[in-house]
Amino acid sequence: MSDLRIIAHSLPTAEAPGRPAPTLVERAYEHLLSMLMTVKIAPGERIPIDTVARQLGISQTPIREALSQLEAEKLVYKTTNVGYRASPQMTPEEVHDLYTLRLLIEPYAAARAAEHMDDETLSILQTIQKDMDAVVERNEQAYARFAEADAQLHRLIAKGSGNRLIEETIERLHAHLQIFRSLYQNSAQPNAPEIAAREHQLIIAALLAHDPVAAEQSVREHLSCSQLRMDRATGTRRD
Ligand SMILES: [Zn+2]
């Protein structure tokens, strides 16, 4: 999937000026994503396609397409007789280990990305920044968009590394959406998205300045702080 395609499918906001109206698949995707991220559809719960279709006043076809996108992102899975279910939550230990792996890879990727990023990617970064700033609106759609914007930022960094194996490794983790879903259930850290948004500002500034040292450092700090926040939220401190 190209970066532009990712932006197009994951930031569909009908009201936002300057953006094309979302397709039915995009509407279905955003609705389901928001329900999953805010745990209105609980982990393991069946997703009734006919009910969702009625709620949105659209046919089942775009909903099935949105579900197959969410399946690729490991947020839902398909079973033979039941249809789609929300994926189970990651355990706190899995979340901790995921950050450890990311800390080994992403700071390096960020340094390379700061050297390589072209103007088109840099302008996408500015769009991502806007979406992250919108999280202060504190509604659930903004929250889901923030999670998506976070996923895109880290994806662009991975791609910007110029190392396809790094890019694929990070992509395969599909970590971001899962992590945000866990975070939402842990109201112990209600300000985490705002704090993370500030950390992201430093990363984006370093990338825009083509500063590899600052990019590496800001990504390392962001991931270390995120790991600590998650450990506190899930009660998994390992000092
Ligand atoms: Zn992040």
PDB file of C-alpha atoms and ligand atoms in Angstrom:
ATOM      1  CA  MET A   1       0.000   0.000   0.000  1.00  0.00           C
ATOM      2  CA  SER A   2       1.459   3.379  -0.895  1.00  0.00           C
ATOM      3  CA  ASP A   3       1.704   6.177   1.639  1.00  0.00           C
ATOM      4  CA  LEU A   4      -0.911   8.199  -0.180  1.00  0.00           C
ATOM      5  CA  ARG A   5      -3.321   5.292  -0.169  1.00  0.00           C
ATOM      6  CA  ILE A   6      -2.789   4.958   3.605  1.00  0.00           C
ATOM      7  CA  ILE A   7      -3.560   8.627   4.085  1.00  0.00           C
ATOM      8  CA  ALA A   8      -6.594   8.375   1.832  1.00  0.00           C
ATOM      9  CA  HIS A   9      -8.167   5.413   3.576  1.00  0.00           C
ATOM     10  CA  SER A  10      -7.390   6.338   7.107  1.00  0.00           C
ATOM     11  CA  LEU A  11      -8.145  10.016   7.367  1.00  0.00           C
ATOM     12  CA  PRO A  12     -11.637  10.250   5.958  1.00  0.00           C
ATOM     13  CA  THR A  13     -13.365  13.154   7.643  1.00  0.00           C
ATOM     14  CA  ALA A  14     -16.430  14.482   5.926  1.00  0.00           C
ATOM     15  CA  GLU A  15     -16.336  17.841   7.711  1.00  0.00           C
ATOM     16  CA  ALA A  16     -12.659  18.636   7.209  1.00  0.00           C
ATOM     17  CA  PRO A  17     -12.185  21.379   4.638  1.00  0.00           C
ATOM     18  CA  GLY A  18      -9.935  20.596   1.712  1.00  0.00           C
ATOM     19  CA  ARG A  19     -10.469  16.834   1.915  1.00  0.00           C
ATOM     20  CA  PRO A  20     -12.631  14.858  -0.511  1.00  0.00           C
ATOM     21  CA  ALA A  21     -15.862  13.369   0.864  1.00  0.00           C
ATOM     22  CA  PRO A  22     -15.251   9.876   2.232  1.00  0.00           C
ATOM     23  CA  THR A  23     -16.350   6.815   0.265  1.00  0.00           C
ATOM     24  CA  LEU A  24     -18.773   4.321   1.811  1.00  0.00           C
ATOM     25  CA  VAL A  25     -15.881   1.982   2.577  1.00  0.00           C
ATOM     26  CA  GLU A  26     -14.024   4.813   4.327  1.00  0.00           C
ATOM     27  CA  ARG A  27     -17.107   5.703   6.362  1.00  0.00           C
ATOM     28  CA  ALA A  28     -17.566   2.078   7.379  1.00  0.00           C
ATOM     29  CA  TYR A  29     -13.854   1.798   8.187  1.00  0.00           C
ATOM     30  CA  GLU A  30     -13.801   4.889  10.371  1.00  0.00           C
ATOM     31  CA  HIS A  31     -16.984   3.874  12.184  1.00  0.00           C
ATOM     32  CA  LEU A  32     -15.715   0.361  12.931  1.00  0.00           C
ATOM     33  CA  LEU A  33     -12.228   1.606  13.842  1.00  0.00           C
ATOM     34  CA  SER A  34     -13.702   4.058  16.301  1.00  0.00           C
ATOM     35  CA  MET A  35     -15.919   1.338  17.854  1.00  0.00           C
ATOM     36  CA  LEU A  36     -12.935  -0.993  18.183  1.00  0.00           C
ATOM     37  CA  MET A  37     -10.540   1.604  19.585  1.00  0.00           C
ATOM     38  CA  THR A  38     -12.991   2.789  22.182  1.00  0.00           C
ATOM     39  CA  VAL A  39     -13.883  -0.822  23.010  1.00  0.00           C
ATOM     40  CA  LYS A  40     -17.564  -0.308  22.210  1.00  0.00           C
ATOM     41  CA  ILE A  41     -16.941  -3.528  20.326  1.00  0.00           C
ATOM     42  CA  ALA A  42     -15.144  -5.494  23.049  1.00  0.00           C
ATOM     43  CA  PRO A  43     -12.177  -7.812  22.376  1.00  0.00           C
ATOM     44  CA  GLY A  44     -13.533 -11.156  21.142  1.00  0.00           C
ATOM     45  CA  GLU A  45     -17.008  -9.760  20.459  1.00  0.00           C
ATOM     46  CA  ARG A  46     -18.828 -10.704  17.265  1.00  0.00           C
ATOM     47  CA  ILE A  47     -19.339  -7.887  14.760  1.00  0.00           C
ATOM     48  CA  PRO A  48     -22.860  -8.102  13.317  1.00  0.00           C
ATOM     49  CA  ILE A  49     -22.520  -6.836   9.727  1.00  0.00           C
ATOM     50  CA  ASP A  50     -26.287  -6.429   9.227  1.00  0.00           C
ATOM     51  CA  THR A  51     -26.627  -4.260  12.351  1.00  0.00           C
ATOM     52  CA  VAL A  52     -23.672  -2.076  11.355  1.00  0.00           C
ATOM     53  CA  ALA A  53     -25.162  -1.698   7.871  1.00  0.00           C
ATOM     54  CA  ARG A  54     -28.465  -0.537   9.355  1.00  0.00           C
ATOM     55  CA  GLN A  55     -26.738   1.894  11.730  1.00  0.00           C
ATOM     56  CA  LEU A  56     -24.851   3.526   8.880  1.00  0.00           C
ATOM     57  CA  GLY A  57     -27.710   3.236   6.382  1.00  0.00           C
ATOM     58  CA  ILE A  58     -25.481   1.565   3.778  1.00  0.00           C
ATOM     59  CA  SER A  59     -25.263  -1.908   2.208  1.00  0.00           C
ATOM     60  CA  GLN A  60     -23.175  -4.753   3.604  1.00  0.00           C
ATOM     61  CA  THR A  61     -20.598  -4.697   0.797  1.00  0.00           C
ATOM     62  CA  PRO A  62     -18.591  -1.637   1.930  1.00  0.00           C
ATOM     63  CA  ILE A  63     -18.726  -2.938   5.500  1.00  0.00           C
ATOM     64  CA  ARG A  64     -17.210  -6.250   4.436  1.00  0.00           C
ATOM     65  CA  GLU A  65     -14.487  -4.371   2.585  1.00  0.00           C
ATOM     66  CA  ALA A  66     -13.754  -2.213   5.643  1.00  0.00           C
ATOM     67  CA  LEU A  67     -13.620  -5.365   7.780  1.00  0.00           C
ATOM     68  CA  SER A  68     -11.071  -6.953   5.471  1.00  0.00           C
ATOM     69  CA  GLN A  69      -8.885  -3.833   5.853  1.00  0.00           C
ATOM     70  CA  LEU A  70      -9.227  -4.115   9.623  1.00  0.00           C
ATOM     71  CA  GLU A  71      -8.387  -7.806   9.364  1.00  0.00           C
ATOM     72  CA  ALA A  72      -5.142  -6.902   7.574  1.00  0.00           C
ATOM     73  CA  GLU A  73      -4.426  -4.573  10.504  1.00  0.00           C
ATOM     74  CA  LYS A  74      -5.130  -7.447  12.892  1.00  0.00           C
ATOM     75  CA  LEU A  75      -7.902  -5.597  14.678  1.00  0.00           C
ATOM     76  CA  VAL A  76     -10.506  -8.172  13.675  1.00  0.00           C
ATOM     77  CA  TYR A  77     -10.368 -11.790  12.545  1.00  0.00           C
ATOM     78  CA  LYS A  78     -12.659 -14.029  10.565  1.00  0.00           C
ATOM     79  CA  THR A  79     -14.067 -17.334  11.766  1.00  0.00           C
ATOM     80  CA  THR A  80     -15.832 -19.883   9.595  1.00  0.00           C
ATOM     81  CA  ASN A  81     -19.353 -19.835  10.977  1.00  0.00           C
ATOM     82  CA  VAL A  82     -19.511 -16.721  13.104  1.00  0.00           C
ATOM     83  CA  GLY A  83     -18.098 -14.134  10.708  1.00  0.00           C
ATOM     84  CA  TYR A  84     -15.897 -11.353  12.083  1.00  0.00           C
ATOM     85  CA  ARG A  85     -14.860 -10.876  15.696  1.00  0.00           C
ATOM     86  CA  ALA A  86     -12.764  -8.171  17.387  1.00  0.00           C
ATOM     87  CA  SER A  87      -9.226  -9.448  18.037  1.00  0.00           C
ATOM     88  CA  PRO A  88      -8.197 -10.283  21.581  1.00  0.00           C
ATOM     89  CA  GLN A  89      -6.276  -7.627  23.486  1.00  0.00           C
ATOM     90  CA  MET A  90      -2.479  -7.858  23.687  1.00  0.00           C
ATOM     91  CA  THR A  91      -1.263  -8.825  27.158  1.00  0.00           C
ATOM     92  CA  PRO A  92       0.700  -6.183  29.154  1.00  0.00           C
ATOM     93  CA  GLU A  93       3.863  -8.286  28.733  1.00  0.00           C
ATOM     94  CA  GLU A  94       3.384  -8.417  24.967  1.00  0.00           C
ATOM     95  CA  VAL A  95       2.965  -4.645  24.851  1.00  0.00           C
ATOM     96  CA  HIS A  96       6.175  -4.176  26.887  1.00  0.00           C
ATOM     97  CA  ASP A  97       8.146  -6.540  24.632  1.00  0.00           C
ATOM     98  CA  LEU A  98       6.787  -4.835  21.543  1.00  0.00           C
ATOM     99  CA  TYR A  99       8.238  -1.495  22.712  1.00  0.00           C
ATOM    100  CA  THR A 100      11.584  -3.156  23.461  1.00  0.00           C
ATOM    101  CA  LEU A 101      11.747  -4.398  19.877  1.00  0.00           C
ATOM    102  CA  ARG A 102      10.718  -1.021  18.481  1.00  0.00           C
ATOM    103  CA  LEU A 103      13.396   0.723  20.590  1.00  0.00           C
ATOM    104  CA  LEU A 104      16.016  -1.436  18.886  1.00  0.00           C
ATOM    105  CA  ILE A 105      14.893  -0.552  15.383  1.00  0.00           C
ATOM    106  CA  GLU A 106      13.060   2.774  15.119  1.00  0.00           C
ATOM    107  CA  PRO A 107      15.660   5.272  16.437  1.00  0.00           C
ATOM    108  CA  TYR A 108      18.046   4.047  13.728  1.00  0.00           C
ATOM    109  CA  ALA A 109      15.277   4.199  11.126  1.00  0.00           C
ATOM    110  CA  ALA A 110      14.490   7.793  12.156  1.00  0.00           C
ATOM    111  CA  ALA A 111      18.094   8.923  11.719  1.00  0.00           C
ATOM    112  CA  ARG A 112      18.196   7.466   8.187  1.00  0.00           C
ATOM    113  CA  ALA A 113      14.743   8.904   7.430  1.00  0.00           C
ATOM    114  CA  ALA A 114      15.885  12.405   8.444  1.00  0.00           C
ATOM    115  CA  GLU A 115      18.633  12.112   5.830  1.00  0.00           C
ATOM    116  CA  HIS A 116      16.438  10.688   3.054  1.00  0.00           C
ATOM    117  CA  MET A 117      12.937  12.159   3.314  1.00  0.00           C
ATOM    118  CA  ASP A 118      11.669  13.880   0.178  1.00  0.00           C
ATOM    119  CA  ASP A 119       9.426  16.947   0.022  1.00  0.00           C
ATOM    120  CA  GLU A 120       6.262  14.940  -0.647  1.00  0.00           C
ATOM    121  CA  THR A 121       6.764  12.838   2.462  1.00  0.00           C
ATOM    122  CA  LEU A 122       7.571  15.935   4.480  1.00  0.00           C
ATOM    123  CA  SER A 123       4.283  17.531   3.455  1.00  0.00           C
ATOM    124  CA  ILE A 124       2.432  14.340   4.492  1.00  0.00           C
ATOM    125  CA  LEU A 125       4.141  14.718   7.871  1.00  0.00           C
ATOM    126  CA  GLN A 126       2.609  18.151   8.239  1.00  0.00           C
ATOM    127  CA  THR A 127      -0.868  16.680   7.622  1.00  0.00           C
ATOM    128  CA  ILE A 128      -0.192  14.028  10.246  1.00  0.00           C
ATOM    129  CA  GLN A 129       0.798  16.748  12.675  1.00  0.00           C
ATOM    130  CA  LYS A 130      -2.567  18.469  12.183  1.00  0.00           C
ATOM    131  CA  ASP A 131      -4.460  15.260  12.886  1.00  0.00           C
ATOM    132  CA  MET A 132      -2.507  14.717  16.055  1.00  0.00           C
ATOM    133  CA  ASP A 133      -3.190  18.239  17.232  1.00  0.00           C
ATOM    134  CA  ALA A 134      -6.916  17.526  16.729  1.00  0.00           C
ATOM    135  CA  VAL A 135      -6.804  15.049  19.597  1.00  0.00           C
ATOM    136  CA  VAL A 136      -7.421  17.925  21.995  1.00  0.00           C
ATOM    137  CA  GLU A 137     -10.985  17.885  20.624  1.00  0.00           C
ATOM    138  CA  ARG A 138     -11.290  14.792  22.821  1.00  0.00           C
ATOM    139  CA  ASN A 139     -14.029  13.122  20.855  1.00  0.00           C
ATOM    140  CA  GLU A 140     -13.790   9.483  19.917  1.00  0.00           C
ATOM    141  CA  GLN A 141     -13.347  10.035  16.193  1.00  0.00           C
ATOM    142  CA  ALA A 142     -10.446  12.381  16.910  1.00  0.00           C
ATOM    143  CA  TYR A 143      -8.995   9.732  19.206  1.00  0.00           C
ATOM    144  CA  ALA A 144      -9.173   7.043  16.510  1.00  0.00           C
ATOM    145  CA  ARG A 145      -7.677   9.491  13.984  1.00  0.00           C
ATOM    146  CA  PHE A 146      -4.849  10.239  16.406  1.00  0.00           C
ATOM    147  CA  ALA A 147      -4.046   6.532  16.624  1.00  0.00           C
ATOM    148  CA  GLU A 148      -4.054   6.296  12.845  1.00  0.00           C
ATOM    149  CA  ALA A 149      -1.868   9.387  12.515  1.00  0.00           C
ATOM    150  CA  ASP A 150       0.553   7.851  15.018  1.00  0.00           C
ATOM    151  CA  ALA A 151       0.662   4.637  12.991  1.00  0.00           C
ATOM    152  CA  GLN A 152       1.346   6.658   9.820  1.00  0.00           C
ATOM    153  CA  LEU A 153       4.135   8.684  11.375  1.00  0.00           C
ATOM    154  CA  HIS A 154       5.960   5.569  12.518  1.00  0.00           C
ATOM    155  CA  ARG A 155       5.302   3.869   9.172  1.00  0.00           C
ATOM    156  CA  LEU A 156       6.769   6.841   7.278  1.00  0.00           C
ATOM    157  CA  ILE A 157       9.843   6.741   9.501  1.00  0.00           C
ATOM    158  CA  ALA A 158      10.241   3.016   8.831  1.00  0.00           C
ATOM    159  CA  LYS A 159       9.843   3.550   5.095  1.00  0.00           C
ATOM    160  CA  GLY A 160      12.159   6.567   5.186  1.00  0.00           C
ATOM    161  CA  SER A 161      14.917   4.367   6.594  1.00  0.00           C
ATOM    162  CA  GLY A 162      15.450   3.163   3.032  1.00  0.00           C
ATOM    163  CA  ASN A 163      15.757  -0.388   4.427  1.00  0.00           C
ATOM    164  CA  ARG A 164      12.949  -2.608   3.196  1.00  0.00           C
ATOM    165  CA  LEU A 165      13.478  -5.261   5.882  1.00  0.00           C
ATOM    166  CA  ILE A 166      13.124  -2.652   8.633  1.00  0.00           C
ATOM    167  CA  GLU A 167      10.029  -1.280   6.948  1.00  0.00           C
ATOM    168  CA  GLU A 168       8.412  -4.711   6.661  1.00  0.00           C
ATOM    169  CA  THR A 169       9.312  -5.700  10.205  1.00  0.00           C
ATOM    170  CA  ILE A 170       7.679  -2.616  11.680  1.00  0.00           C
ATOM    171  CA  GLU A 171       4.682  -2.907   9.346  1.00  0.00           C
ATOM    172  CA  ARG A 172       4.085  -6.508  10.352  1.00  0.00           C
ATOM    173  CA  LEU A 173       3.840  -5.585  14.023  1.00  0.00           C
ATOM    174  CA  HIS A 174       0.656  -3.576  13.362  1.00  0.00           C
ATOM    175  CA  ALA A 175       1.438  -2.363  16.798  1.00  0.00           C
ATOM    176  CA  HIS A 176      -0.008   1.078  17.013  1.00  0.00           C
ATOM    177  CA  LEU A 177      -3.695   0.411  16.771  1.00  0.00           C
ATOM    178  CA  GLN A 178      -3.458  -2.454  19.229  1.00  0.00           C
ATOM    179  CA  ILE A 179      -1.570  -0.322  21.702  1.00  0.00           C
ATOM    180  CA  PHE A 180      -4.040   2.510  21.541  1.00  0.00           C
ATOM    181  CA  ARG A 181      -6.884   0.120  21.994  1.00  0.00           C
ATOM    182  CA  SER A 182      -5.283  -1.158  25.208  1.00  0.00           C
ATOM    183  CA  LEU A 183      -4.556   2.365  26.333  1.00  0.00           C
ATOM    184  CA  TYR A 184      -8.152   3.439  25.960  1.00  0.00           C
ATOM    185  CA  GLN A 185      -9.255   0.801  28.440  1.00  0.00           C
ATOM    186  CA  ASN A 186      -6.742   2.080  30.972  1.00  0.00           C
ATOM    187  CA  SER A 187      -8.085   5.414  32.059  1.00  0.00           C
ATOM    188  CA  ALA A 188      -5.095   5.712  34.449  1.00  0.00           C
ATOM    189  CA  GLN A 189      -3.330   7.667  31.684  1.00  0.00           C
ATOM    190  CA  PRO A 190      -6.019   9.912  30.268  1.00  0.00           C
ATOM    191  CA  ASN A 191      -3.517  12.518  29.030  1.00  0.00           C
ATOM    192  CA  ALA A 192      -1.273  10.091  27.195  1.00  0.00           C
ATOM    193  CA  PRO A 193      -2.315  11.141  23.663  1.00  0.00           C
ATOM    194  CA  GLU A 194      -1.637  14.813  24.450  1.00  0.00           C
ATOM    195  CA  ILE A 195       1.789  13.970  25.856  1.00  0.00           C
ATOM    196  CA  ALA A 196       2.566  11.685  22.925  1.00  0.00           C
ATOM    197  CA  ALA A 197       1.447  14.450  20.551  1.00  0.00           C
ATOM    198  CA  ARG A 198       4.115  16.750  22.032  1.00  0.00           C
ATOM    199  CA  GLU A 199       6.756  14.038  21.641  1.00  0.00           C
ATOM    200  CA  HIS A 200       5.669  13.576  18.036  1.00  0.00           C
ATOM    201  CA  GLN A 201       6.097  17.313  17.417  1.00  0.00           C
ATOM    202  CA  LEU A 202       9.786  16.971  18.322  1.00  0.00           C
ATOM    203  CA  ILE A 203      10.182  13.985  15.986  1.00  0.00           C
ATOM    204  CA  ILE A 204       8.453  15.743  13.099  1.00  0.00           C
ATOM    205  CA  ALA A 205      10.505  18.910  13.675  1.00  0.00           C
ATOM    206  CA  ALA A 206      13.729  16.871  13.542  1.00  0.00           C
ATOM    207  CA  LEU A 207      12.642  15.145  10.317  1.00  0.00           C
ATOM    208  CA  LEU A 208      11.627  18.459   8.733  1.00  0.00           C
ATOM    209  CA  ALA A 209      15.042  19.872   9.709  1.00  0.00           C
ATOM    210  CA  HIS A 210      16.823  16.800   8.193  1.00  0.00           C
ATOM    211  CA  ASP A 211      18.587  16.384  11.539  1.00  0.00           C
ATOM    212  CA  PRO A 212      19.497  12.679  12.015  1.00  0.00           C
ATOM    213  CA  VAL A 213      20.863  13.055  15.549  1.00  0.00           C
ATOM    214  CA  ALA A 214      17.745  14.849  16.824  1.00  0.00           C
ATOM    215  CA  ALA A 215      15.472  12.410  14.966  1.00  0.00           C
ATOM    216  CA  GLU A 216      17.151   9.375  16.510  1.00  0.00           C
ATOM    217  CA  GLN A 217      17.085  10.886  19.984  1.00  0.00           C
ATOM    218  CA  SER A 218      13.483  12.097  19.837  1.00  0.00           C
ATOM    219  CA  VAL A 219      12.207   8.708  18.641  1.00  0.00           C
ATOM    220  CA  ARG A 220      14.165   6.914  21.382  1.00  0.00           C
ATOM    221  CA  GLU A 221      12.744   9.232  24.044  1.00  0.00           C
ATOM    222  CA  HIS A 222       9.216   8.922  22.670  1.00  0.00           C
ATOM    223  CA  LEU A 223       9.311   5.103  22.637  1.00  0.00           C
ATOM    224  CA  SER A 224      10.952   4.901  26.096  1.00  0.00           C
ATOM    225  CA  CYS A 225       8.327   7.225  27.544  1.00  0.00           C
ATOM    226  CA  SER A 226       5.544   5.327  25.758  1.00  0.00           C
ATOM    227  CA  GLN A 227       6.819   2.033  27.149  1.00  0.00           C
ATOM    228  CA  LEU A 228       6.896   3.485  30.662  1.00  0.00           C
ATOM    229  CA  ARG A 229       3.402   4.961  30.272  1.00  0.00           C
ATOM    230  CA  MET A 230       2.046   1.625  29.102  1.00  0.00           C
ATOM    231  CA  ASP A 231       3.798  -0.274  31.903  1.00  0.00           C
ATOM    232  CA  ARG A 232       2.297   2.089  34.462  1.00  0.00           C
ATOM    233  CA  ALA A 233      -1.139   1.890  32.872  1.00  0.00           C
ATOM    234  CA  THR A 234      -1.106  -1.915  32.776  1.00  0.00           C
ATOM    235  CA  GLY A 235       0.702  -2.410  36.084  1.00  0.00           C
ATOM    236  CA  THR A 236       3.718  -4.039  34.442  1.00  0.00           C
ATOM    237  CA  ARG A 237       6.639  -2.044  35.844  1.00  0.00           C
ATOM    238  CA  ARG A 238       9.943  -3.876  35.324  1.00  0.00           C
ATOM    239  CA  ASP A 239      12.604  -1.599  36.778  1.00  0.00           C
TER     240      ASP A 239
HETATM  241 ZN    ZN B   1       4.182   7.565  18.343  1.00  0.00          ZN
END
